[in-house]
Coordinates of N, CA and C in Angstrom, one line a residue:
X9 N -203.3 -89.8 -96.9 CA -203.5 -91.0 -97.7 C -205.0 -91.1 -98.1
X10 N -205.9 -90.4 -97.3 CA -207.1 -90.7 -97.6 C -207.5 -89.8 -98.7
X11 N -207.3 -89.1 -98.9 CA -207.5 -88.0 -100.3 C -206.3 -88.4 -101.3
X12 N -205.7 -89.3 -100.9 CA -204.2 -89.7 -102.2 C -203.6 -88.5 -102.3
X13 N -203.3 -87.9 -101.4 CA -202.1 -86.7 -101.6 C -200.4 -87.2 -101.9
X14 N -200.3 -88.6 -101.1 CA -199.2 -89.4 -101.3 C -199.2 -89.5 -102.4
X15 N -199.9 -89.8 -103.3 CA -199.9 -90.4 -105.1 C -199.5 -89.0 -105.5
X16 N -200.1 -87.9 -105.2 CA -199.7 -86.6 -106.0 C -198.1 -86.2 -105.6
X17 N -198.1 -86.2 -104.5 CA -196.3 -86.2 -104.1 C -195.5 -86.7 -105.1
X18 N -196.1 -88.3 -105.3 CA -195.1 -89.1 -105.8 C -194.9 -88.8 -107.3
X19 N -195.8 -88.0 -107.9 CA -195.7 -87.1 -109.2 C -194.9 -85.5 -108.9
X20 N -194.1 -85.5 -107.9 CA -193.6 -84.1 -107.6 C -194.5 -83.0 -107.5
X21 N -195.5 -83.3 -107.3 CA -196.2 -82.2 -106.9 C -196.3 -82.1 -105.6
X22 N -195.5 -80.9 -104.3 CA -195.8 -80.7 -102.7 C -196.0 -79.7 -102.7
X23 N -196.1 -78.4 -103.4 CA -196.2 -77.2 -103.3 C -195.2 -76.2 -103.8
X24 N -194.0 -77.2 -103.6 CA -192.6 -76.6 -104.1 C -193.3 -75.2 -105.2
X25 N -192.7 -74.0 -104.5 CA -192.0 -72.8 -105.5 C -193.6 -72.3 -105.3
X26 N -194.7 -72.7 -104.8 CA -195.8 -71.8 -104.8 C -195.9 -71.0 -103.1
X27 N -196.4 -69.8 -103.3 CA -196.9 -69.1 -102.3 C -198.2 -69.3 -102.0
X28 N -198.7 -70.2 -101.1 CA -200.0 -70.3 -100.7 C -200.5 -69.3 -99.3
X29 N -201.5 -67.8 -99.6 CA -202.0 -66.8 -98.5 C -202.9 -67.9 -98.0
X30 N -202.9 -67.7 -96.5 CA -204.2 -67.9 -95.4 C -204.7 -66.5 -95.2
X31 N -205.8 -66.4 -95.9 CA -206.7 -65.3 -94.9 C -207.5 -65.4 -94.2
X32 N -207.0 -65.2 -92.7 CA -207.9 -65.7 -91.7 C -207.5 -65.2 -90.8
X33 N -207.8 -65.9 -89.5 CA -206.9 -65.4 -88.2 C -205.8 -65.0 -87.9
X34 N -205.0 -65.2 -88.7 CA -203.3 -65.1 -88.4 C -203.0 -66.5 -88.4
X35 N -201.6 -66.5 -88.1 CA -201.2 -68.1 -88.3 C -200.2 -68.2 -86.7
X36 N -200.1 -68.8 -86.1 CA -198.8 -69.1 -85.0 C -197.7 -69.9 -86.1
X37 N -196.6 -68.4 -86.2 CA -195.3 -68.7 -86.8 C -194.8 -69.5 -86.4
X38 N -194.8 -70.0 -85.1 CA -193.4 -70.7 -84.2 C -194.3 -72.2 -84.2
X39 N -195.0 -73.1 -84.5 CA -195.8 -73.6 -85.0 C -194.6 -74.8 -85.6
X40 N -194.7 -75.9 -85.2 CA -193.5 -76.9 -85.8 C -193.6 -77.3 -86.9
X41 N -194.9 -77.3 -87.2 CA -195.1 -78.0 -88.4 C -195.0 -77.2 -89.9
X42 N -195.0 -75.7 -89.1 CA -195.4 -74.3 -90.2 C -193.9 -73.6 -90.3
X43 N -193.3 -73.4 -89.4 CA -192.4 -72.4 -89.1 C -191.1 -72.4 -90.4
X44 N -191.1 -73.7 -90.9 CA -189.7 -73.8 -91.5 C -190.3 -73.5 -93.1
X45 N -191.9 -72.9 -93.4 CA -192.6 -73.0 -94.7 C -192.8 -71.6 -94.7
X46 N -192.5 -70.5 -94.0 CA -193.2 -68.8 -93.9 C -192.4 -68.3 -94.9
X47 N -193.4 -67.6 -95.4 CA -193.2 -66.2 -96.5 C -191.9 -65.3 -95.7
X48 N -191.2 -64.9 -96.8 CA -189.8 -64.3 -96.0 C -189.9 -62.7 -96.6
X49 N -191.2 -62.1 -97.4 CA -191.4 -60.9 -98.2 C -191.4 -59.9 -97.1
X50 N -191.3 -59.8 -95.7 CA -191.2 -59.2 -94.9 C -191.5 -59.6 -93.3
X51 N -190.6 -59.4 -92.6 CA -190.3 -59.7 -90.9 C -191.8 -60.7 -90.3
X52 N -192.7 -60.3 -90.5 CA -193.9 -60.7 -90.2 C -194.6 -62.0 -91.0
X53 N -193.6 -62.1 -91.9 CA -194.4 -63.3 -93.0 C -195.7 -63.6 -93.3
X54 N -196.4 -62.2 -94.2 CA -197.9 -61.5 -94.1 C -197.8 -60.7 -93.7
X55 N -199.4 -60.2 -93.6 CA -200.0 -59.2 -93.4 C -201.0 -58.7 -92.1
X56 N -201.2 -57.9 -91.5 CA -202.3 -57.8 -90.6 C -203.3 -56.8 -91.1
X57 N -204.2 -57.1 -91.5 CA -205.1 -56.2 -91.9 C -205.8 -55.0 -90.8
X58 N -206.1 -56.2 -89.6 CA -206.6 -55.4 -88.2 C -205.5 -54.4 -88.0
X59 N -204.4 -55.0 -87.3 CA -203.4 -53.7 -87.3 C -202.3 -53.7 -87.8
X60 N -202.3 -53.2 -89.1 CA -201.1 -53.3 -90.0 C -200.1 -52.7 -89.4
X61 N -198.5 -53.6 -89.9 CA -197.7 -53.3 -88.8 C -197.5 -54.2 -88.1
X62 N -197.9 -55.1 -87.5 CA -197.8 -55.9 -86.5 C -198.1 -57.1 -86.6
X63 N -197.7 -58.3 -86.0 CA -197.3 -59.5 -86.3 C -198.6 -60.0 -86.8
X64 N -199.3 -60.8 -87.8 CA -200.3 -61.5 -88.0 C -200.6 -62.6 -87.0
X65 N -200.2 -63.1 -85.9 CA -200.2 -64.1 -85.3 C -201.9 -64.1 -85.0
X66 N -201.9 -65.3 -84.8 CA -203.0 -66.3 -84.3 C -204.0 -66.3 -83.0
X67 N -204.7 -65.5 -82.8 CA -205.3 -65.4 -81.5 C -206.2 -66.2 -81.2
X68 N -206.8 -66.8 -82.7 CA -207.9 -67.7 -82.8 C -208.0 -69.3 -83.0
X69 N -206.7 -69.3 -83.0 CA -206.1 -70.9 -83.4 C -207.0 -71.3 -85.0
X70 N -207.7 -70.5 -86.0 CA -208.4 -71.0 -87.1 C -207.2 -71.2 -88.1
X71 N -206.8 -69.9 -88.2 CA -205.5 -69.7 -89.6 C -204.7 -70.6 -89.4
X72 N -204.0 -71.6 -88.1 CA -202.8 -71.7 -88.0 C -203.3 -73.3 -88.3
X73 N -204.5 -73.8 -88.0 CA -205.8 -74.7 -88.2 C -205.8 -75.5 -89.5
X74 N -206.3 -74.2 -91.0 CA -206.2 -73.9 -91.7 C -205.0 -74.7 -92.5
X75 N -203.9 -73.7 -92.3 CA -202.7 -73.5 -92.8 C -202.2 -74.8 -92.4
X76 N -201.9 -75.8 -91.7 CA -201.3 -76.9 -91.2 C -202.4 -77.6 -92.1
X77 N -203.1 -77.5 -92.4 CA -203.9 -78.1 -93.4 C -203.5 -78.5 -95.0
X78 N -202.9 -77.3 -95.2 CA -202.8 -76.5 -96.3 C -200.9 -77.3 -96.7
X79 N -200.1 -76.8 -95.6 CA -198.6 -77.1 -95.7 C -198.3 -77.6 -94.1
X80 N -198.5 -78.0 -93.4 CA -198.0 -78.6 -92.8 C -197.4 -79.6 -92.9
X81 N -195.8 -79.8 -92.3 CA -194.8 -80.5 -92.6 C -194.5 -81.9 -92.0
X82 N -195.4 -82.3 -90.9 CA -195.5 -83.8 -90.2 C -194.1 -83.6 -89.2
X83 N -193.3 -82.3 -88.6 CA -192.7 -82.1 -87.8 C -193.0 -82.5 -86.5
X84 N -194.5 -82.4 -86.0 CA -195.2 -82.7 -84.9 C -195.0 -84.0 -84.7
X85 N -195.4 -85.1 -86.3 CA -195.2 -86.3 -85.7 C -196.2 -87.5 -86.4
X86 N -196.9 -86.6 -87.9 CA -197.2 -86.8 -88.5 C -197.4 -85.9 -90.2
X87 N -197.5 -86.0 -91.5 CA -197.9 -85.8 -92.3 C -198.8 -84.8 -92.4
X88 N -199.2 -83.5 -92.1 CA -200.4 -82.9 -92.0 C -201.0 -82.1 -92.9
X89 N -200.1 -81.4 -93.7 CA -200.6 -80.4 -95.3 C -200.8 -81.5 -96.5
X90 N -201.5 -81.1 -97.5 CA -201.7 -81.8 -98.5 C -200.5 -81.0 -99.5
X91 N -199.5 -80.2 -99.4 CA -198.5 -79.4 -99.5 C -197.4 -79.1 -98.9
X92 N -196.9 -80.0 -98.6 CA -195.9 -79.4 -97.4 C -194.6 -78.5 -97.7
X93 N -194.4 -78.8 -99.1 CA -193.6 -77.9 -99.5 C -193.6 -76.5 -100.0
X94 N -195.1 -76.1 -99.6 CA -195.8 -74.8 -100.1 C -194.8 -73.6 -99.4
X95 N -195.1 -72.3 -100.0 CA -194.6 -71.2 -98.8 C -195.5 -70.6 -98.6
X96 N -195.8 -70.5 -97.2 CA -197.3 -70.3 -96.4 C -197.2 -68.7 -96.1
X97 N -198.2 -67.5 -96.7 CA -198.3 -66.2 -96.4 C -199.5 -66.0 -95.4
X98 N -199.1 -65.3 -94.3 CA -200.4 -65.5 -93.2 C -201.0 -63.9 -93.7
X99 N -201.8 -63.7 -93.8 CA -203.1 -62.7 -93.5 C -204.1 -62.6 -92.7
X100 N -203.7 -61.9 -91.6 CA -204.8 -61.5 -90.6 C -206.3 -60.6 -90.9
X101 N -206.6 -61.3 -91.0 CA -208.2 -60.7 -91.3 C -209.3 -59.9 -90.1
X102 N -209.0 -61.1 -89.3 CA -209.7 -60.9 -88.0 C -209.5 -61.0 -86.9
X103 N -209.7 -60.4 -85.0 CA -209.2 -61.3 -84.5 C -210.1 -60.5 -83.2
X104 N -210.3 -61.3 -82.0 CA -211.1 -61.4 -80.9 C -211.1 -60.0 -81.1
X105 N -213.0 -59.2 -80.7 CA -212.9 -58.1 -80.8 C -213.0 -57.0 -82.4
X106 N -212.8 -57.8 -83.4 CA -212.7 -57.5 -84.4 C -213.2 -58.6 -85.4
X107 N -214.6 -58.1 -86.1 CA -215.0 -58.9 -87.3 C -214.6 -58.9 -88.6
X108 N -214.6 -59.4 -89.4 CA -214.3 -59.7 -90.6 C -215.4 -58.5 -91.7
X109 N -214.6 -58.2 -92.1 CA -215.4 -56.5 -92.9 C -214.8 -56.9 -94.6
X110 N -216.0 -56.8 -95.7 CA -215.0 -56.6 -96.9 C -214.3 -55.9 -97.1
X111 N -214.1 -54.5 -96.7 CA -212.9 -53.8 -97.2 C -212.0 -54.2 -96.2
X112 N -211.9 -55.0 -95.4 CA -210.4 -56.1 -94.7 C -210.0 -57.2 -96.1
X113 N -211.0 -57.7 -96.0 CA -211.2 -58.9 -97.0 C -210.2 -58.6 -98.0
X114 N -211.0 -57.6 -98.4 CA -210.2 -56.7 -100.1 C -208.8 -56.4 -99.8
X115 N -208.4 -55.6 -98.8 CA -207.1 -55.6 -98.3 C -206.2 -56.7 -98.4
X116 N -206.6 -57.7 -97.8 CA -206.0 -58.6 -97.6 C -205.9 -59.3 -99.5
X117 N -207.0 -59.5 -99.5 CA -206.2 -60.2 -101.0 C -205.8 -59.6 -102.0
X118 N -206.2 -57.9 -101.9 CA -205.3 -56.8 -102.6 C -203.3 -57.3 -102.4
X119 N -203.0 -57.4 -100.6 CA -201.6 -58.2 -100.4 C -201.2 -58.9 -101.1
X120 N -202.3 -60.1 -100.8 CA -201.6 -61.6 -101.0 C -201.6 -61.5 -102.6
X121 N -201.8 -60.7 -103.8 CA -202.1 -60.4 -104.9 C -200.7 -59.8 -105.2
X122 N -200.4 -58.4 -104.9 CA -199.6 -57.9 -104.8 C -198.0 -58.3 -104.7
X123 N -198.4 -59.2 -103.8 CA -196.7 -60.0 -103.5 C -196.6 -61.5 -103.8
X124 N -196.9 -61.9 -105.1 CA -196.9 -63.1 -105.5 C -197.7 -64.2 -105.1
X125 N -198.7 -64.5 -104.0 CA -199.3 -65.8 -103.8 C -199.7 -66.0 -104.9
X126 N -199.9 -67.2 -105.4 CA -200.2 -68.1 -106.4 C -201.6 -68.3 -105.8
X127 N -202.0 -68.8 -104.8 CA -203.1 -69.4 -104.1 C -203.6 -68.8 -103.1
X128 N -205.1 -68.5 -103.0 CA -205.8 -67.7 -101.6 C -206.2 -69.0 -101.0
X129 N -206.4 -69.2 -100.0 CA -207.3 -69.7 -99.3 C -208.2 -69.0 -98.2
X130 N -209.4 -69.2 -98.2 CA -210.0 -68.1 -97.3 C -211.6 -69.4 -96.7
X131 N -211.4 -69.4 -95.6 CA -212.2 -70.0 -95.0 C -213.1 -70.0 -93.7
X132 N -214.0 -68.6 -94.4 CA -215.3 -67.7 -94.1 C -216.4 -67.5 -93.9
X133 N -217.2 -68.1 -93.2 CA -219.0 -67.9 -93.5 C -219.3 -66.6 -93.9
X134 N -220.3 -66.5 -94.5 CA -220.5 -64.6 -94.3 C -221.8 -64.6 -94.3
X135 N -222.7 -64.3 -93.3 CA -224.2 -64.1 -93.6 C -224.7 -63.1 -94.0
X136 N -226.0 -63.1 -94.4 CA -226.5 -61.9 -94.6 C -225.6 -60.9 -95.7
X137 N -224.3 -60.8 -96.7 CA -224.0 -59.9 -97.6 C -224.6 -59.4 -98.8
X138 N -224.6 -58.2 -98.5 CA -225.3 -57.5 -99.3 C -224.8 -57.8 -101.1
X139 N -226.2 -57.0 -101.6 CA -225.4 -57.4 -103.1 C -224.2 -56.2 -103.6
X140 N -223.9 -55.3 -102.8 CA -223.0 -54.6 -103.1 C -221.8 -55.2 -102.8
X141 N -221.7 -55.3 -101.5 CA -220.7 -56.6 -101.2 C -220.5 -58.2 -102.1
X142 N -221.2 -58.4 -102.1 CA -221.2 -59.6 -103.3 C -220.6 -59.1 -104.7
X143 N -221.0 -57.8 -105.0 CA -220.7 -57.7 -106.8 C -219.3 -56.9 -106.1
X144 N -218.7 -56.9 -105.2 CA -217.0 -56.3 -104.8 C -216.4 -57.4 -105.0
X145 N -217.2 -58.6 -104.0 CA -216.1 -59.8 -103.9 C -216.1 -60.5 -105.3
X146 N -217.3 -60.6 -106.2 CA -217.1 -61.2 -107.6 C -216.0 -60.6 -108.6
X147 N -216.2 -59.2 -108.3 CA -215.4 -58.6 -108.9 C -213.6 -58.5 -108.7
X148 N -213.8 -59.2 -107.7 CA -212.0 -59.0 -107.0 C -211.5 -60.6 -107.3
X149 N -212.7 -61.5 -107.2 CA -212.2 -63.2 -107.4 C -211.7 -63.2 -109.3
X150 N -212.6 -62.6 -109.9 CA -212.6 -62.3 -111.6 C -211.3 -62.0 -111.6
X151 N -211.1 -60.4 -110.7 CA -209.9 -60.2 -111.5 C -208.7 -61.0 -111.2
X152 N -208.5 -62.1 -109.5 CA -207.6 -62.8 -109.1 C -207.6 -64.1 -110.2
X153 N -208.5 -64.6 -111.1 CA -208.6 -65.4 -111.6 C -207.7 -65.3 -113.2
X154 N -207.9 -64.0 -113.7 CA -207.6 -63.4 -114.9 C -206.0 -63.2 -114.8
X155 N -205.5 -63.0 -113.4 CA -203.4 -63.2 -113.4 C -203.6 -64.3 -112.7
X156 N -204.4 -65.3 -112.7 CA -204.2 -67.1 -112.9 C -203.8 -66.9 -111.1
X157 N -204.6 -66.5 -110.4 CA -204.6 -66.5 -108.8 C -205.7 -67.4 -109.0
X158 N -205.5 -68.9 -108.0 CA -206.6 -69.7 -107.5 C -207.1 -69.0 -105.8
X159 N -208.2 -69.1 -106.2 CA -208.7 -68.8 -104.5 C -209.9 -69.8 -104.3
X160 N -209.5 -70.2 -102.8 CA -210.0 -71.5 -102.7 C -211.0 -71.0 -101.4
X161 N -212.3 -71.2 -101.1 CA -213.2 -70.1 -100.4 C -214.4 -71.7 -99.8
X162 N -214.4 -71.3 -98.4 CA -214.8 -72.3 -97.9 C -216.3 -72.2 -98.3
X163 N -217.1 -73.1 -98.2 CA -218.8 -73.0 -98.5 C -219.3 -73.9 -97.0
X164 N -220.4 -73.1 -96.6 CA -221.1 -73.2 -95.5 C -220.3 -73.4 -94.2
X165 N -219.6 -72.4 -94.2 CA -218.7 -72.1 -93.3 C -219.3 -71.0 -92.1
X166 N -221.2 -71.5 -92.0 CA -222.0 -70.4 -90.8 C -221.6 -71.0 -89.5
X167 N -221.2 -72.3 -89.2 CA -221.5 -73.3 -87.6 C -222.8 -73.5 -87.7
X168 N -223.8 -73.2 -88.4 CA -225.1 -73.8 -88.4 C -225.1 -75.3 -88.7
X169 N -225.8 -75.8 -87.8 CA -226.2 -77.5 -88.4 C -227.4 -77.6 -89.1
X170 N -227.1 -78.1 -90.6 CA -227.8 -77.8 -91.4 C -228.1 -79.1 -92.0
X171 N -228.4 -80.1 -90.6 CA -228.6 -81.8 -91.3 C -229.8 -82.1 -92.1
X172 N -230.6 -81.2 -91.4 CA -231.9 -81.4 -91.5 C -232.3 -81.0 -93.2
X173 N -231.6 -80.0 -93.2 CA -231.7 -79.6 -94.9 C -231.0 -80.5 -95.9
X174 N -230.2 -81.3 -95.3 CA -229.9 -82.0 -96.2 C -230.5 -83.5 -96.5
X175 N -231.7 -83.6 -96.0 CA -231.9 -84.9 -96.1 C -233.3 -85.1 -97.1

């Protein structure tokens, strides 16, 4: 209610018929509020970039964080996605042990590209990238932009407290 997502509902808009990718941690499928919204494009619903093949699940609790954000269905006991009718594609990016690398990145939204998501969301810090890295990822958002893929990319997403710069 505090963002009026209720008002957008009430114009039929919940996500109905779109694929919304999480690239992030993985998501926890079994998840009440997520489970009855998963991608059905194959057994794992997503991708795992770290070890493809194997389940994308959530080791980090961020994606599944995320994604209840995103489409969560108020199963738990409240309202929680600004989408709840979305179908939620998990992409594992990263996970304890394993950092976040652009050619993961690329992989991953090469997938969520590949098999219909309508929508990325990716909710990332990245310090220090190089401009080689940067002119990959401009180049990959351009071309998701050009077959009408929104990607939605978190900003100042370091953990740094950065109050002080803002005042």
């Amino acid at each position: 209610k505090r963002i009026k997502a209720d008002q957008v509902w009430d114009l039929g808009y919940t996500g109905k018929g779109v694929i919304v990718a999480v690239l992030d941690s993985g998501v926890n499928t079994e998840h009440a509020d997520l489970k009855d919204h998963l991608w059905n494009g194959n057994p794992q619903h997503g991708y795992n970039v770290v070890n493809p093949g194997q389940n994308p699940y959530d080791d980090r609790s961020h994606g599944t964080h995320c994604a209840g954000i995103i489409c969560g269905d108020g199963t738990s006991g409240m309202m929680t996605g600004v989408a709840p009718d979305a179908t939620l594609m998990s992409i594992k990016l990263y996970s304890d042990g394993s950092g976040l690398t652009v050619p993961r990145l690329l992989e991953g939204v090469q997938f969520a590209a590949n098999n219909r998501a309508k929508i990325l969301n990716i909710s990332q810090g990245w310090l220090g990238a190089t401009n080689a890295n940067r002119n990959a990822l401009r180049e990959a958002f351009a071309n998701l932009l050009a077959q009408n893929i929104v990607t939605v990319v978190a900003a100042g997403n370091d953990r740094e407290d950065r109050s002080e710069e803002r005042r």
